[in-house]
C-alpha positions as semicolon CSV with decimal commas, in nm:
position;residue;x (nm);y (nm);z (nm)
1;M;11,597;2,659;4,229
2;C;11,678;2,692;3,814
3;Y;11,961;2,939;3,890
4;A;12,137;2,721;4,154
5;I;12,083;2,398;3,916
6;W;12,264;2,603;3,658
7;Q;12,532;2,728;3,868
8;T;12,614;2,356;3,991
9;C;12,601;2,219;3,624
10;R;12,809;2,494;3,525
11;R;13,093;2,445;3,799
12;R;13,104;2,072;3,738
13;A;13,134;2,107;3,357
14;G;13,387;2,389;3,425
15;W;13,213;2,631;3,175
16;S;13,288;3,006;3,276
17;A;13,048;3,218;3,384
18;V;12,861;3,471;3,188
19;S;12,921;3,838;3,253
20;V;12,809;4,156;3,132
21;D;13,052;4,431;3,085
22;A;12,889;4,680;2,938
23;L;12,492;4,810;2,852
24;P;12,398;4,731;2,509
25;A;12,337;5,001;2,333
26;M;11,978;5,122;2,256
27;P;11,898;4,982;1,961
28;A;11,999;4,648;2,097
29;L;11,820;4,716;2,378
30;A;11,521;4,822;2,173
31;L;11,547;4,469;1,978
32;I;11,562;4,269;2,330
33;A;11,231;4,490;2,430
34;L;11,061;4,419;2,109
35;G;11,155;4,039;2,148
36;L;11,040;4,010;2,537
37;G;10,694;4,194;2,385
38;L;10,656;3,947;2,110
39;L;10,714;3,625;2,350
40;S;10,456;3,777;2,617
41;F;10,207;3,804;2,332
42;I;10,255;3,420;2,235
43;V;10,262;3,304;2,605
44;R;9,940;3,518;2,663
45;L;9,757;3,322;2,361
46;V;9,754;3,027;2,624
47;M;9,821;3,231;2,957
48;R;9,648;3,516;2,997
49;V;9,736;3,826;3,218
50;G;9,568;3,707;3,596
51;T;9,523;3,351;3,501
52;E;9,758;3,171;3,750
53;F;9,925;2,842;3,769
54;L;10,070;2,761;4,091
55;W;10,010;3,100;4,197
56;L;10,190;3,247;3,934
57;Q;10,104;3,460;3,624
58;L;10,274;3,307;3,361
59;G;10,176;3,598;3,123
60;Y;10,438;3,783;3,281
61;F;10,733;3,556;3,311
62;S;10,915;3,622;2,955
63;C;11,034;3,984;3,095
64;Y;11,052;3,829;3,472
65;A;11,300;3,544;3,365
66;F;11,500;3,814;3,124
67;F;11,551;4,023;3,384
68;Y;11,649;3,792;3,669
69;I;11,902;3,624;3,376
70;A;12,015;3,984;3,271
71;G;12,078;4,103;3,657
72;C;12,287;3,791;3,722
73;A;12,506;3,832;3,450
74;A;12,555;4,224;3,489
75;A;12,614;4,215;3,863
76;R;12,940;4,013;3,802
77;S;13,097;4,318;3,627
78;G;12,954;4,541;3,855
79;L;12,744;4,684;3,585
80;L;12,449;4,777;3,781
81;E;12,599;4,979;4,009
82;R;12,787;5,192;3,681
83;I;12,468;5,307;3,529
84;T;12,410;5,688;3,474
85;L;12,123;5,919;3,405
86;R;12,309;5,958;3,018
87;D;12,279;5,539;2,986
88;A;11,877;5,558;3,113
89;A;11,756;5,882;2,964
90;G;11,642;5,760;2,621
91;W;11,453;5,501;2,778
92;L;11,320;5,715;3,046
93;I;11,170;5,895;2,741
94;V;11,035;5,599;2,554
95;S;10,900;5,484;2,894
96;I;10,715;5,817;2,965
97;L;10,595;5,820;2,612
98;A;10,463;5,448;2,671
99;I;10,290;5,535;2,970
100;S;10,159;5,818;2,826
101;T;9,955;5,605;2,557
102;L;9,814;5,381;2,816
103;P;9,490;5,631;2,881
104;L;9,467;5,685;2,525
105;M;9,400;5,353;2,440
106;L;9,190;5,278;2,723
107;L;8,998;5,544;2,634
108;I;8,968;5,454;2,226
109;R;8,991;5,076;2,257
110;G;8,895;5,028;2,617
111;R;8,538;4,924;2,603
112;L;8,671;4,628;2,362
113;G;8,880;4,458;2,603
114;G;9,108;4,175;2,550
115;F;9,416;4,368;2,737
116;E;9,489;4,012;2,885
117;G;9,581;3,805;2,607
118;G;9,431;3,717;2,278
119;W;9,478;3,714;1,925
120;N;9,418;4,109;1,907
121;I;9,552;4,472;1,878
122;N;9,479;4,560;2,236
123;A;9,661;4,256;2,382
124;F;9,987;4,296;2,138
125;Y;9,990;4,669;2,255
126;Y;10,036;4,575;2,621
127;A;10,266;4,297;2,560
128;I;10,523;4,564;2,376
129;W;10,394;4,823;2,643
130;D;10,515;4,627;2,932
131;P;10,919;4,573;2,850
132;A;10,908;4,949;2,695
133;V;10,821;5,098;3,038
134;A;11,000;4,867;3,241
135;F;11,328;4,898;3,064
136;G;11,292;5,279;3,125
137;V;11,165;5,206;3,489
138;I;11,468;5,004;3,609
139;L;11,755;5,173;3,415
140;G;11,635;5,516;3,561
141;L;11,599;5,409;3,956
142;L;11,954;5,230;3,889
143;A;12,096;5,579;3,796
144;A;11,869;5,755;4,018
145;A;12,053;5,541;4,300
146;Q;12,385;5,594;4,172
147;R;12,359;5,961;4,146
148;W;12,136;6,063;4,471
149;G;12,168;5,733;4,679
150;R;12,530;5,728;4,759
151;N;12,524;5,921;5,084
152;S;12,239;5,695;5,261
153;T;12,124;5,771;5,640
154;Q;12,124;5,536;5,874
155;I;11,740;5,510;5,839
156;V;11,773;5,451;5,474
157;S;12,073;5,182;5,518
158;R;11,832;5,025;5,784
159;L;11,569;4,996;5,563
160;G;11,774;4,894;5,279
161;S;11,892;4,591;5,476
162;T;11,558;4,467;5,523
163;A;11,428;4,558;5,143
164;F;11,449;4,213;5,048
165;G;11,251;4,072;5,313
166;A;11,009;4,328;5,265
167;L;10,944;4,204;4,876
168;I;10,908;3,830;5,009
169;L;10,695;3,887;5,259
170;H;10,474;4,194;5,144
171;P;10,254;3,947;4,953
172;P;10,040;3,820;5,303
173;V;10,085;4,149;5,441
174;L;9,915;4,315;5,141
175;V;9,629;4,069;5,141
176;A;9,554;4,031;5,519
177;L;9,516;4,403;5,537
178;S;9,311;4,425;5,226
179;V;9,083;4,114;5,396
180;L;9,075;4,338;5,693
181;A;8,984;4,663;5,515
182;M;8,667;4,503;5,331
183;P;8,382;4,607;5,600
184;W;8,547;4,945;5,577
185;A;8,314;5,184;5,389
186;A;8,525;5,443;5,219
187;A;8,601;5,502;4,908
188;P;8,836;5,295;4,713
189;V;9,082;5,546;4,608
190;L;9,137;5,654;4,968
191;K;9,167;5,240;5,081
192;F;9,427;5,197;4,817
193;I;9,625;5,480;4,984
194;V;9,575;5,393;5,329
195;I;9,649;5,028;5,249
196;S;9,928;5,054;5,044
197;C;10,105;5,263;5,284
198;A;10,016;5,040;5,580
199;A;10,147;4,699;5,375
200;C;10,461;4,918;5,321
201;V;10,518;4,996;5,655
202;A;10,411;4,640;5,792
203;S;10,621;4,473;5,570
204;F;10,936;4,660;5,608
205;A;10,874;4,615;5,987
206;L;10,808;4,232;5,967
207;S;11,135;4,226;5,802
208;A;11,337;4,349;6,054
209;A;11,154;4,146;6,290
210;I;11,207;3,830;6,119
211;K;11,566;3,897;6,059
212;S;11,636;3,909;6,416
213;L;11,594;3,534;6,437
214;P;11,904;3,295;6,430
215;G;12,018;3,200;6,109
216;V;11,747;3,414;5,852
217;R;12,005;3,720;5,831
218;K;12,221;3,512;5,639
219;I;11,895;3,440;5,388
220;I;11,729;3,775;5,361
């Protein structure tokens, strides 16, 4: 909604659209990631991870808002389709290193808690950890899609056309399956694997079914 309002105001005022033509250098992205981490840390002093406002976890919204805006700006120049493994390599290393520190932090400081937010080292670590991992995962997936996803099969193309719908519809599907599985006396890991796979299949199937309705295909 904010994006639609901004676009309307921009056109009426005659402002040119913001476009990012090239991926910023790694030091610049590192400063952005640090800034996002600090902003998340500040937000989580008030809205901790797990705390919801209108069913939204605002503790994650600093990164969400940035990536949404950056994606819109990068899409206009086709930058997202030009990310290479060379562009992503440095951030993939950062992400792998960041991910590897999480078990260590949980082992050393896990009993202290506070990762969700607050004025403590654990909350600061998790706030910085979040964008550090996200940058590498996002750039890595974009690069992998360009290198190995160009020659898609018919099945992959059909799944791709329903992916956005599956993204929108997966929360109620996942919750419904989780509730149905509550009486099942199985190991938590097994239930996690089964419900995750079932929710993924059901979300794509539901998306394909809904897209067959008149007018829906234009939206999702």
